[in-house]
XYZ file of N, CA and C in Angstrom:
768
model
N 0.863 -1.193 0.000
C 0.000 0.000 0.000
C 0.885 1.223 0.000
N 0.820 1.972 -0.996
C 1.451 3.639 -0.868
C 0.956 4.290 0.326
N 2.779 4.870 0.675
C 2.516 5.738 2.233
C 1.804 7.211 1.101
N 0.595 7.702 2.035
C -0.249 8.317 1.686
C 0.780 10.168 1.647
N 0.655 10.952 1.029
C 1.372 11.896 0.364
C 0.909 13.381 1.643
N 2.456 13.976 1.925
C 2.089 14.646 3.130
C 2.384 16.260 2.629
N 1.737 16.932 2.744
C 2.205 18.323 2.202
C 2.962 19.040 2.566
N 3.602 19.658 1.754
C 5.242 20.057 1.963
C 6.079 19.297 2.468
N 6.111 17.721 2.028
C 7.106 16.945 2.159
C 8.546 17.380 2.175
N 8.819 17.484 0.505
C 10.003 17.888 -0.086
C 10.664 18.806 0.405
N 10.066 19.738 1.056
C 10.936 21.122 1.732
C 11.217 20.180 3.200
N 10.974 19.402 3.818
C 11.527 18.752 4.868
C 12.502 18.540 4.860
N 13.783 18.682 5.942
C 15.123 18.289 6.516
C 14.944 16.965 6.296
N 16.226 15.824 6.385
C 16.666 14.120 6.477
C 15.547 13.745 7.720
N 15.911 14.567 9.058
C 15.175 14.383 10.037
C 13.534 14.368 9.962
N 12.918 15.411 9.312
C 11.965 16.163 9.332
C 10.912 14.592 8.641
N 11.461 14.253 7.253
C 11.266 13.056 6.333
C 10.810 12.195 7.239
N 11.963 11.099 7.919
C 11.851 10.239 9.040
C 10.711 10.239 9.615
N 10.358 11.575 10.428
C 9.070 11.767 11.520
C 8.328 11.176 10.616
N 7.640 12.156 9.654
C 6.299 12.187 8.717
C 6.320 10.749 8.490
N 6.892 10.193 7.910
C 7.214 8.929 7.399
C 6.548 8.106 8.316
N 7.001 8.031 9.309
C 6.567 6.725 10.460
C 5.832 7.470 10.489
N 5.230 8.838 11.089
C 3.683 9.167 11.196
C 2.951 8.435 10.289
N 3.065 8.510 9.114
C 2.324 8.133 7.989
C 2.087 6.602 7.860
N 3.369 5.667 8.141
C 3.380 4.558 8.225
C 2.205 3.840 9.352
N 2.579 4.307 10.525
C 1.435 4.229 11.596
C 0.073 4.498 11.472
N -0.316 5.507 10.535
C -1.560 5.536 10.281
C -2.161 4.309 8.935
N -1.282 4.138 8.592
C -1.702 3.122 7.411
C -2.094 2.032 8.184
N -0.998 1.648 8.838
C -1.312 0.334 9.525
C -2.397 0.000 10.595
N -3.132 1.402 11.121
C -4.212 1.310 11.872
C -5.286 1.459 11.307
N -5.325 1.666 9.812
C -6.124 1.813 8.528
C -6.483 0.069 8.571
N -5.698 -0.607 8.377
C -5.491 -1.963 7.360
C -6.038 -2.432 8.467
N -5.550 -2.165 10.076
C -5.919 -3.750 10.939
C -7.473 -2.968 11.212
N -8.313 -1.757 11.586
C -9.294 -1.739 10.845
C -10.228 -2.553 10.179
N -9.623 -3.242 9.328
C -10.985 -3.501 8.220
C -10.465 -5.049 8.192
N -9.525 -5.208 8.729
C -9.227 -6.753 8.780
C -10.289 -7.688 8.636
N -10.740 -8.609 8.033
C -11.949 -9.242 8.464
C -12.586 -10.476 9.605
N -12.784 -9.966 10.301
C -13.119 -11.351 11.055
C -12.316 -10.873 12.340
N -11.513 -9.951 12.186
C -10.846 -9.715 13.485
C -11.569 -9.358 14.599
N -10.815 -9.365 16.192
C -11.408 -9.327 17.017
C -12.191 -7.365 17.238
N -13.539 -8.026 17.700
C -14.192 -6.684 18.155
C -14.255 -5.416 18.427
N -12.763 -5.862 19.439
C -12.373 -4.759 20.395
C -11.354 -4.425 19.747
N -10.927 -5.155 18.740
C -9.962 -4.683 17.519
C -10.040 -3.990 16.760
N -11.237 -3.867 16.177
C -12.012 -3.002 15.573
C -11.926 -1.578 15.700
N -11.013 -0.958 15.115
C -11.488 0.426 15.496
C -10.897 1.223 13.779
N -11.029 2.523 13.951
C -11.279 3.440 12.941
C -10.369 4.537 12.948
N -10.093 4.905 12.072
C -8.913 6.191 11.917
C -9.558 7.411 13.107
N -10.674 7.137 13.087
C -11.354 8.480 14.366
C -11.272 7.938 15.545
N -10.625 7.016 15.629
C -10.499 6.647 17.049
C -9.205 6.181 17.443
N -8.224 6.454 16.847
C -6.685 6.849 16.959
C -6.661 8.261 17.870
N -5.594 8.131 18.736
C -5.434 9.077 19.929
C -4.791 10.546 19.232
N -5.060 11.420 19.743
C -5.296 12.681 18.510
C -3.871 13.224 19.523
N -2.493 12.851 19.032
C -1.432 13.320 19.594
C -0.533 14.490 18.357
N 0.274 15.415 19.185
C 0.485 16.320 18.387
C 1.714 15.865 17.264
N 1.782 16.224 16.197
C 3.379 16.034 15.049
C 4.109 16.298 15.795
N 5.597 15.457 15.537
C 6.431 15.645 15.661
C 7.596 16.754 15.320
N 7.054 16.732 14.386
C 7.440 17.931 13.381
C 7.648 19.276 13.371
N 6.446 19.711 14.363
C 6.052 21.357 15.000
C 7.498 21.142 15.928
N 7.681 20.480 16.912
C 8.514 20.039 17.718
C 9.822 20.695 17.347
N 10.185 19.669 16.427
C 11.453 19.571 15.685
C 11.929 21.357 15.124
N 10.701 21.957 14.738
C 10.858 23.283 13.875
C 10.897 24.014 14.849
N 10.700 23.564 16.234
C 10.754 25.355 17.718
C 12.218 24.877 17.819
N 12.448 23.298 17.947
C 14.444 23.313 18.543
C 15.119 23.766 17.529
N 14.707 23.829 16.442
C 15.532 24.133 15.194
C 15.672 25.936 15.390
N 14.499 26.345 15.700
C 14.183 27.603 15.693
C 14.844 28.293 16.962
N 14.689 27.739 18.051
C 15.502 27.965 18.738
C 17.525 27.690 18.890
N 17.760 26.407 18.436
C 19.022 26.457 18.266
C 19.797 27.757 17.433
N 18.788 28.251 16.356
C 19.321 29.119 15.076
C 19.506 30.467 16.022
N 18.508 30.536 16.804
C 18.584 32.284 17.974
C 19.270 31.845 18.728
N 20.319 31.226 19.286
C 21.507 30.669 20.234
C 22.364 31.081 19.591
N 22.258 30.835 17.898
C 23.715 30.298 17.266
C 23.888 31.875 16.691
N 22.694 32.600 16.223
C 22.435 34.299 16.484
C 22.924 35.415 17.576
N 22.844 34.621 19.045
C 23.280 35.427 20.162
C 24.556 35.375 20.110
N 25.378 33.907 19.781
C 26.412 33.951 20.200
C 27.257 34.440 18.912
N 26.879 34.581 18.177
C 27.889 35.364 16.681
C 27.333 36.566 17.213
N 26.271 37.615 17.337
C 26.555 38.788 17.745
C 27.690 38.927 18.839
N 27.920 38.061 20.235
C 28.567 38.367 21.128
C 29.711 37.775 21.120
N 30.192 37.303 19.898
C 31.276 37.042 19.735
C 32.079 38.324 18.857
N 30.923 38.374 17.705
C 30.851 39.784 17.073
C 31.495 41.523 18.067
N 30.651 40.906 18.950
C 30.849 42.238 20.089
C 32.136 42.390 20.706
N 32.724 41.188 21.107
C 33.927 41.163 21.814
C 35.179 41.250 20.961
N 34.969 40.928 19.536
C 36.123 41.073 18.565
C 36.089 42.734 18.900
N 34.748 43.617 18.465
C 35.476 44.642 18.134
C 35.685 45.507 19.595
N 35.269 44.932 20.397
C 35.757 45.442 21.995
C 37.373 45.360 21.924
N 37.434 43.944 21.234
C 39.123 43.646 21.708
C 39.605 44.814 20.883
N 39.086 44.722 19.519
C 39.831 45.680 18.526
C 40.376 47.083 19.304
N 38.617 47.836 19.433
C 38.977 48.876 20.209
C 39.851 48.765 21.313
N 40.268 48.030 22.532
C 40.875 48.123 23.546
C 42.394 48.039 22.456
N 42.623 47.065 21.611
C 44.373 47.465 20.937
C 44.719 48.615 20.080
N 43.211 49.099 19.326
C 43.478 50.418 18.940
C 43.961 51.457 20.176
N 42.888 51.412 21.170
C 43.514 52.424 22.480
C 44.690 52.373 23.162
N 44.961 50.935 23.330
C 46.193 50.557 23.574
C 47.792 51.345 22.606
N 47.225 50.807 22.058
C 48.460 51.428 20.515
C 48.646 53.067 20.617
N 47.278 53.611 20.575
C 46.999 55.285 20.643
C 48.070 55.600 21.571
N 47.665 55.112 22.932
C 48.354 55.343 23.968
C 49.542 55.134 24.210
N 50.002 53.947 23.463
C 51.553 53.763 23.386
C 52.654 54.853 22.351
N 51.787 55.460 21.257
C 51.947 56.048 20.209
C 52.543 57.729 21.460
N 51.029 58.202 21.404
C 51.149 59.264 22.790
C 52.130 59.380 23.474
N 52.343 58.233 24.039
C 53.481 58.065 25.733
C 54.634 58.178 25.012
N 55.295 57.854 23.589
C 56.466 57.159 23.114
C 56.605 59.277 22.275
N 55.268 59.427 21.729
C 55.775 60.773 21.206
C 55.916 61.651 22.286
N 55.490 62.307 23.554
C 55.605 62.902 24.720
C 57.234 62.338 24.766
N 58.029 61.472 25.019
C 59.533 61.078 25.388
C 59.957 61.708 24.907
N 59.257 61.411 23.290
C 60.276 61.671 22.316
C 60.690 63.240 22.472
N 59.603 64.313 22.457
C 59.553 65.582 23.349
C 60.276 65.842 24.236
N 60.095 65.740 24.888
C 60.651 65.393 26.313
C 62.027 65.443 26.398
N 62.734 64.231 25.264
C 63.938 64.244 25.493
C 64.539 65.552 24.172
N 63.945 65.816 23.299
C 64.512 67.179 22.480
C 64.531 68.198 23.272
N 63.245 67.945 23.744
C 63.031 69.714 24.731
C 64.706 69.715 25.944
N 65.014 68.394 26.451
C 65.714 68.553 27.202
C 67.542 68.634 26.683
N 67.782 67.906 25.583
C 68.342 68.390 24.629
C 68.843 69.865 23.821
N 67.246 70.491 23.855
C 67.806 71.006 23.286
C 68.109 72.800 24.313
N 67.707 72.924 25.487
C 67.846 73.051 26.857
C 69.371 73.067 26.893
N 69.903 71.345 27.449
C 71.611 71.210 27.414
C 72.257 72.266 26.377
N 71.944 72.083 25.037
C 72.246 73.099 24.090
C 72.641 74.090 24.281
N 71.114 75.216 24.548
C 71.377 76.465 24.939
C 71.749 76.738 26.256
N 72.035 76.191 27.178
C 73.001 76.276 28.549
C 74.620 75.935 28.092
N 74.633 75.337 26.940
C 76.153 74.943 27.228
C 76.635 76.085 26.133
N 75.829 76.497 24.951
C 75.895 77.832 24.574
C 76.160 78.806 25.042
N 74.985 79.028 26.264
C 75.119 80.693 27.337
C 76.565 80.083 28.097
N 76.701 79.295 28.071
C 77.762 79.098 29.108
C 79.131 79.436 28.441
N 79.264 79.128 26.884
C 80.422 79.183 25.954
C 80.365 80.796 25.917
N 79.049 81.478 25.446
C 79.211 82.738 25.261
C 79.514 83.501 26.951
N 79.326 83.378 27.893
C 79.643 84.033 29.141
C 81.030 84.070 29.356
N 81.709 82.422 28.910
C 83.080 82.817 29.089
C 83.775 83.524 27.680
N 83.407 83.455 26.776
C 83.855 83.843 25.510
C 84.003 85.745 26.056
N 82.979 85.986 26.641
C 82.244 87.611 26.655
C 83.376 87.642 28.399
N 83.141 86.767 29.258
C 84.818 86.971 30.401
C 86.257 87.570 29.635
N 86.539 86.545 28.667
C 87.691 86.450 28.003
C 88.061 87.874 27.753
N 86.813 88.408 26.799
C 86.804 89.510 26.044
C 87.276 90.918 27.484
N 86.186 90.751 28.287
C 86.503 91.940 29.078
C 87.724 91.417 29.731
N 88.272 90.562 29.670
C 89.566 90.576 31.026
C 90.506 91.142 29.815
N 90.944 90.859 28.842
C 91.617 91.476 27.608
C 91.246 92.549 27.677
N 89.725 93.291 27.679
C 89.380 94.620 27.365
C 89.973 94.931 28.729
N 89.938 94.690 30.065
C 90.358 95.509 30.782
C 91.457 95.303 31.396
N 92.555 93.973 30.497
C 94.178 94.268 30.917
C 94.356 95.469 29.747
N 93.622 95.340 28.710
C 94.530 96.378 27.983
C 93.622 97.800 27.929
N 92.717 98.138 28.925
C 92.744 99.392 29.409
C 94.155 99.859 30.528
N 94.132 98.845 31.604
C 95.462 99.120 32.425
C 96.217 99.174 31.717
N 96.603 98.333 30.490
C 97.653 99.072 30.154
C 98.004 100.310 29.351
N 97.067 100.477 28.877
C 96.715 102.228 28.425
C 97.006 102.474 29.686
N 95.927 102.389 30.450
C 95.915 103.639 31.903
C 97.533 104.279 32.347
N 98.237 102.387 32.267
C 99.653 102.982 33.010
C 101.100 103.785 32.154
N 100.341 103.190 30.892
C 101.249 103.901 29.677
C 100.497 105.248 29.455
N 99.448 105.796 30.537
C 99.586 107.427 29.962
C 99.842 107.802 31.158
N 99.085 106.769 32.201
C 99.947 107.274 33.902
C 101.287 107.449 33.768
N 101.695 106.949 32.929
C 103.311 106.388 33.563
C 103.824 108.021 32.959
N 104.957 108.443 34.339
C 105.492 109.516 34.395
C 106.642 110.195 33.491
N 106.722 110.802 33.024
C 107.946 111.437 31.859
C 108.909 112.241 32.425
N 110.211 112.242 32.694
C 110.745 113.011 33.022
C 111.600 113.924 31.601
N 112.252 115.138 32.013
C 112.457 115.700 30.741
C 114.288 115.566 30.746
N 114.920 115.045 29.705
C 116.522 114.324 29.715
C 117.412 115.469 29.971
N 117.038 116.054 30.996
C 118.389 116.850 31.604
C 118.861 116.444 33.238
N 119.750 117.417 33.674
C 119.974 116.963 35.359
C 118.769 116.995 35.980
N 118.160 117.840 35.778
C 117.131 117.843 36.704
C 116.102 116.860 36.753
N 115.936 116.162 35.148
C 114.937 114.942 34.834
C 115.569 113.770 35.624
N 117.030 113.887 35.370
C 117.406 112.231 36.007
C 117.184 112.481 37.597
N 117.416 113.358 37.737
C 117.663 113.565 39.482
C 115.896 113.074 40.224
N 114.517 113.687 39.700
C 113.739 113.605 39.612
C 113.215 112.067 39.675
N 113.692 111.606 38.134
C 113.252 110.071 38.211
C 114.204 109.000 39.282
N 115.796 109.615 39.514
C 115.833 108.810 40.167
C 115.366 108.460 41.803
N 115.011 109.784 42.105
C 114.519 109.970 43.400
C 112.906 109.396 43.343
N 111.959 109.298 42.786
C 110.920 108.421 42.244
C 111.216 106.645 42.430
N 112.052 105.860 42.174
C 113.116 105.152 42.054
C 113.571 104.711 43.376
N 114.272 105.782 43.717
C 114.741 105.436 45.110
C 113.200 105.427 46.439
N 112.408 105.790 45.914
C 111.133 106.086 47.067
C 110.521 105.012 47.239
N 110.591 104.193 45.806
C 109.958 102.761 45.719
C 110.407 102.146 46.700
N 112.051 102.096 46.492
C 113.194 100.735 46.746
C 112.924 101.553 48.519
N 112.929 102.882 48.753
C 112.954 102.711 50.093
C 114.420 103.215 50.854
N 115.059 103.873 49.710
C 116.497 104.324 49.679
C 116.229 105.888 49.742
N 117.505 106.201 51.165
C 116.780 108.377 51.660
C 117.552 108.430 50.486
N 117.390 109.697 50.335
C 117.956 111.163 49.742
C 117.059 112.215 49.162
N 117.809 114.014 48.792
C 116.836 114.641 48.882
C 117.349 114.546 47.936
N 116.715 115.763 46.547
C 117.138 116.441 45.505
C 118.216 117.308 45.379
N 118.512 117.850 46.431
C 119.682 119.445 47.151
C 120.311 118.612 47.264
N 120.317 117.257 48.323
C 122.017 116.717 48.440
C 121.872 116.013 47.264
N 121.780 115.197 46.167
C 121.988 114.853 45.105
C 122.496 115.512 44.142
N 121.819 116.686 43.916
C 122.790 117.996 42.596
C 123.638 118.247 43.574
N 123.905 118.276 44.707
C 125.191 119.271 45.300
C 126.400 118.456 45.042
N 125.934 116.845 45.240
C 127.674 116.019 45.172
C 127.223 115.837 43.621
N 126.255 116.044 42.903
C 126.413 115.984 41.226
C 127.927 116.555 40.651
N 127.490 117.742 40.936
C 127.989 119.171 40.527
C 129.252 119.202 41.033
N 129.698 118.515 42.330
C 130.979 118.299 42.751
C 132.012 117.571 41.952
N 131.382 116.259 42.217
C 132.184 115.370 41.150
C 132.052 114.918 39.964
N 131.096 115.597 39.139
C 131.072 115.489 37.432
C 130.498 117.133 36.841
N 130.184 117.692 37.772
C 129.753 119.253 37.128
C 128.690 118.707 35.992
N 127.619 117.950 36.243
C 126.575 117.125 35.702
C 126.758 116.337 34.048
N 128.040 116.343 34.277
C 128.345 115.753 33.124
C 127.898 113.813 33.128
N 127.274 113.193 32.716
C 126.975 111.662 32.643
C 127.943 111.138 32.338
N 128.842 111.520 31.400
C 130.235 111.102 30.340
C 131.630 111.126 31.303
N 131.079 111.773 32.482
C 132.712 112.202 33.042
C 133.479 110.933 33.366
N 134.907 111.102 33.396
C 135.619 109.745 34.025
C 136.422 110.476 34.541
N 137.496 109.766 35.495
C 138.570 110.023 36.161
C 139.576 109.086 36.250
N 140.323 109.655 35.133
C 141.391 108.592 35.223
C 142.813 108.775 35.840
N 142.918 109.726 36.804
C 144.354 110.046 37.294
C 144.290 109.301 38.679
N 142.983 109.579 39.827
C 143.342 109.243 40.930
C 143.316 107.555 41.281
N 143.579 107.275 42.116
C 144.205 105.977 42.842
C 142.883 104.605 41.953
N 142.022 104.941 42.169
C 140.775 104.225 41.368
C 141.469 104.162 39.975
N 141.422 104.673 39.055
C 142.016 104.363 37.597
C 143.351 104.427 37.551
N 144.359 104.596 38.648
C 145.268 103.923 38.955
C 145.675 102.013 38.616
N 144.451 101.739 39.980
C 144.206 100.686 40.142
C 143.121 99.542 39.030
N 143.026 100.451 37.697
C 141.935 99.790 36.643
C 140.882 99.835 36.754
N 140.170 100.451 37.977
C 138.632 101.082 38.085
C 138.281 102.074 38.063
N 138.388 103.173 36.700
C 138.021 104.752 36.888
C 137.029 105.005 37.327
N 136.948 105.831 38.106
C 135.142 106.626 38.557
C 134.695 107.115 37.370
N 133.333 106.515 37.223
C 132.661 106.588 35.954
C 131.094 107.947 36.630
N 130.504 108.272 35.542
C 129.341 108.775 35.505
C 129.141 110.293 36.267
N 128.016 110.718 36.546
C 127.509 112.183 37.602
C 128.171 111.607 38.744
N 128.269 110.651 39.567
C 128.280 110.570 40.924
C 129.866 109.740 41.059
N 130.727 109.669 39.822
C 131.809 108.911 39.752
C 131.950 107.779 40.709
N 130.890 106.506 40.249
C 131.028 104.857 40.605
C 131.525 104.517 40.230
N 132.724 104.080 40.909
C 133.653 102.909 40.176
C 132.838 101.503 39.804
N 133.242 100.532 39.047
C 132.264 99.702 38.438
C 132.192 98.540 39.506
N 133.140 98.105 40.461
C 132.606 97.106 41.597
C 131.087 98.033 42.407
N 131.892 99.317 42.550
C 130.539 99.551 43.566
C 129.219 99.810 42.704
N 129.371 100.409 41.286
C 128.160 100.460 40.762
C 127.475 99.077 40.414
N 128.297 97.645 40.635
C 127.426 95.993 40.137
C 126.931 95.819 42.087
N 127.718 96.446 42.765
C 127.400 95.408 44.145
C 126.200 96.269 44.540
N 126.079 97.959 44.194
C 124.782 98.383 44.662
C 123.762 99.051 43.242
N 123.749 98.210 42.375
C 122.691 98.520 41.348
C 121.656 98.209 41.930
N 120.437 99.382 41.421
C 119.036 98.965 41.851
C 118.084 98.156 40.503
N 117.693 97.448 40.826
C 116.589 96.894 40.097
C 115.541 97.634 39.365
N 115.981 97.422 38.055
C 114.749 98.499 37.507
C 115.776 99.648 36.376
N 116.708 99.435 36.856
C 117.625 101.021 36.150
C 118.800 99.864 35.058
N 119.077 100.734 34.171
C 120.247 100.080 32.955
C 121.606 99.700 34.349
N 122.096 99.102 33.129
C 123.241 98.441 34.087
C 124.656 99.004 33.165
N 124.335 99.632 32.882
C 125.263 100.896 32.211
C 125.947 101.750 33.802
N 126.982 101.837 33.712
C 127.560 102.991 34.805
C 127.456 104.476 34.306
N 127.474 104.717 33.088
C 127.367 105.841 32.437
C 125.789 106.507 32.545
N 124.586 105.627 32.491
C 123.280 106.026 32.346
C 123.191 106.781 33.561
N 123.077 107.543 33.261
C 122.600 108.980 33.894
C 121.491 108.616 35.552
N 120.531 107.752 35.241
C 119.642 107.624 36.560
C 120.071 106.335 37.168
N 120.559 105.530 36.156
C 121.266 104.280 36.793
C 122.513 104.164 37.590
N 123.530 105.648 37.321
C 124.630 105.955 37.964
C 124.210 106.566 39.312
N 122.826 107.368 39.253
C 122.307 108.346 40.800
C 121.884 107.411 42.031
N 121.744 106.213 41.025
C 120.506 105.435 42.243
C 121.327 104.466 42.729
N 122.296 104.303 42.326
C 123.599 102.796 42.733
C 124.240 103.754 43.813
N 124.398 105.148 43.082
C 125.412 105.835 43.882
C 124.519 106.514 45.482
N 123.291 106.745 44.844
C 122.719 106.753 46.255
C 122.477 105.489 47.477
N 122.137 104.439 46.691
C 122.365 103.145 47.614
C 123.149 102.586 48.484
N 124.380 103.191 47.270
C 125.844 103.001 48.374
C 125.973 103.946 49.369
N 125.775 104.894 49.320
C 125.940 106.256 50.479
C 125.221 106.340 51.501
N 123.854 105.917 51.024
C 122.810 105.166 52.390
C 123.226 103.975 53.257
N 123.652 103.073 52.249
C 124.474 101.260 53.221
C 125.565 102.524 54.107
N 126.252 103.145 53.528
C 127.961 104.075 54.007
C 127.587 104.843 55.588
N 126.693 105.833 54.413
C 126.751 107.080 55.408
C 125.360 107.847 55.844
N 124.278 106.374 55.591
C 122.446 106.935 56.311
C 122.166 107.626 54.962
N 122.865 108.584 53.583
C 122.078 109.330 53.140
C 122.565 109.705 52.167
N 122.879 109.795 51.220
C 123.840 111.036 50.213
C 123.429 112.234 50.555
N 122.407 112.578 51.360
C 122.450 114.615 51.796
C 123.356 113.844 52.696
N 124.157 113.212 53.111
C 125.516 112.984 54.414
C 126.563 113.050 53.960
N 126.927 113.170 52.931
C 127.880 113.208 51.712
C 128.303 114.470 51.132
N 129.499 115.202 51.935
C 129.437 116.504 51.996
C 131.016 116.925 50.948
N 132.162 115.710 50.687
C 133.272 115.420 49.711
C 133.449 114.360 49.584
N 134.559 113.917 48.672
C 134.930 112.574 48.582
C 134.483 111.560 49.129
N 133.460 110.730 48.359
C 133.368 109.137 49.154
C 133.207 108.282 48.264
């Protein structure tokens, strides 16, 4: 006997088939024992008196229907958490991007800081340099127009050498200096003496104050030519010696 034809078979799932199928099968067979002949009484019964239970089928289409809104929730919330993650490594990254450019800042700004400190620092001493030069060589202007001139006669040497002697700390006046001048060279610088016992003996009295040349090396002052003839270099040896001698050249009244 053909299983009897169920509508919308063909659009049924493998599963879906199966159900209908034995549904269908089961009703045939309560068809056939039915009409059996001769069978028992209470055997007897009729397609309207089969127990009116629901398809299987409706069944099958809510789990189906439901599995599909499970398999829906969880691709959205899987969906959701990809781009959560995304966003949290985009922010991540941002932030690493941020923190890494701020350093990078950070360390130019401080850079470039060292820079201009070690700059101001080159130019401060550069601009020292300059004024200690600018103001050794004002002093030395200052002392090269300070510095005193005497005029090249007796009276200039006598002048500078008494200047000379004030430093070193050696007496004498100006009056006793021209007085034994004038005695023993009549202010001549050039004078010598070569007759008495001194150029006798190979040491003429040289200069204004006639030093023989031991006493003009043993009392030269520092600072004056080492000439016996130079005019302020002959006053100031010869005053040195007369001070060690005799306290003074104003003490020096003839021959010494």
């Amino acid at each position: 006997m053909p299983l009897p034809k169920i509508p919308g078979y063909s659009r049924l799932n493998k599963t879906h088939k199966y159900s209908a199928a034995g549904i269908a099968a089961a009703g045939a067979a309560a068809i056939a024992f039915a009409v059996v002949p001769g069978g028992d009484a209470s055997a007897k019964t009729t397609a309207q008196d089969l127990p009116n239970k629901p398809v299987a089928l409706t069944s099958q289409k809510a789990d189906a229907q439901a599995h599909h809104e499970v398999l829906v929730k969880q691709s959205a919330l899987a969906s959701k958490q990809a781009k959560e993650e995304a966003a949290k490594k985009a922010a991540e990254e941002a932030a690493a991007k941020k923190k890494a450019a701020e350093e990078a800042a950070a360390k130019k700004a401080a850079e470039e800081a060292a820079a201009k400190k070690a700059a101001e620092a080159k130019a401060a001493k550069e601009r020292a340099v300059k004024q200690a030069a600018s103001r050794s060589a004002t002093r030395i202007e200052t002392v090269a127009v300070q510095k005193k001139t005497y005029p090249d006669n007796l009276d200039g040497w006598i002048r500078e050498s008494l200047d000379i002697m004030k430093k070193k700390g050696i007496p004498g006046s100006y009056e006793g200096i021209r007085r034994n001048i004038i005695r023993e060279s009549g202010g001549d610088p050039r004078a010598i003496n070569n007759w008495d016992i001194n150029a006798q003996n190979g040491v003429p009295s040289k200069g204004l104050l006639q030093v023989i040349a031991p006493t003009f090396q043993a009392y030269h002052v520092e600072g004056t030519a080492w000439d016996a003839y130079d005019p302020v270099a002959n006053i100031t040896a010869a005053c040195n010696y007369a001070a060690d001698r005799y306290g003074s050249m104003d003490n020096v009244n003839g021959p010494y």
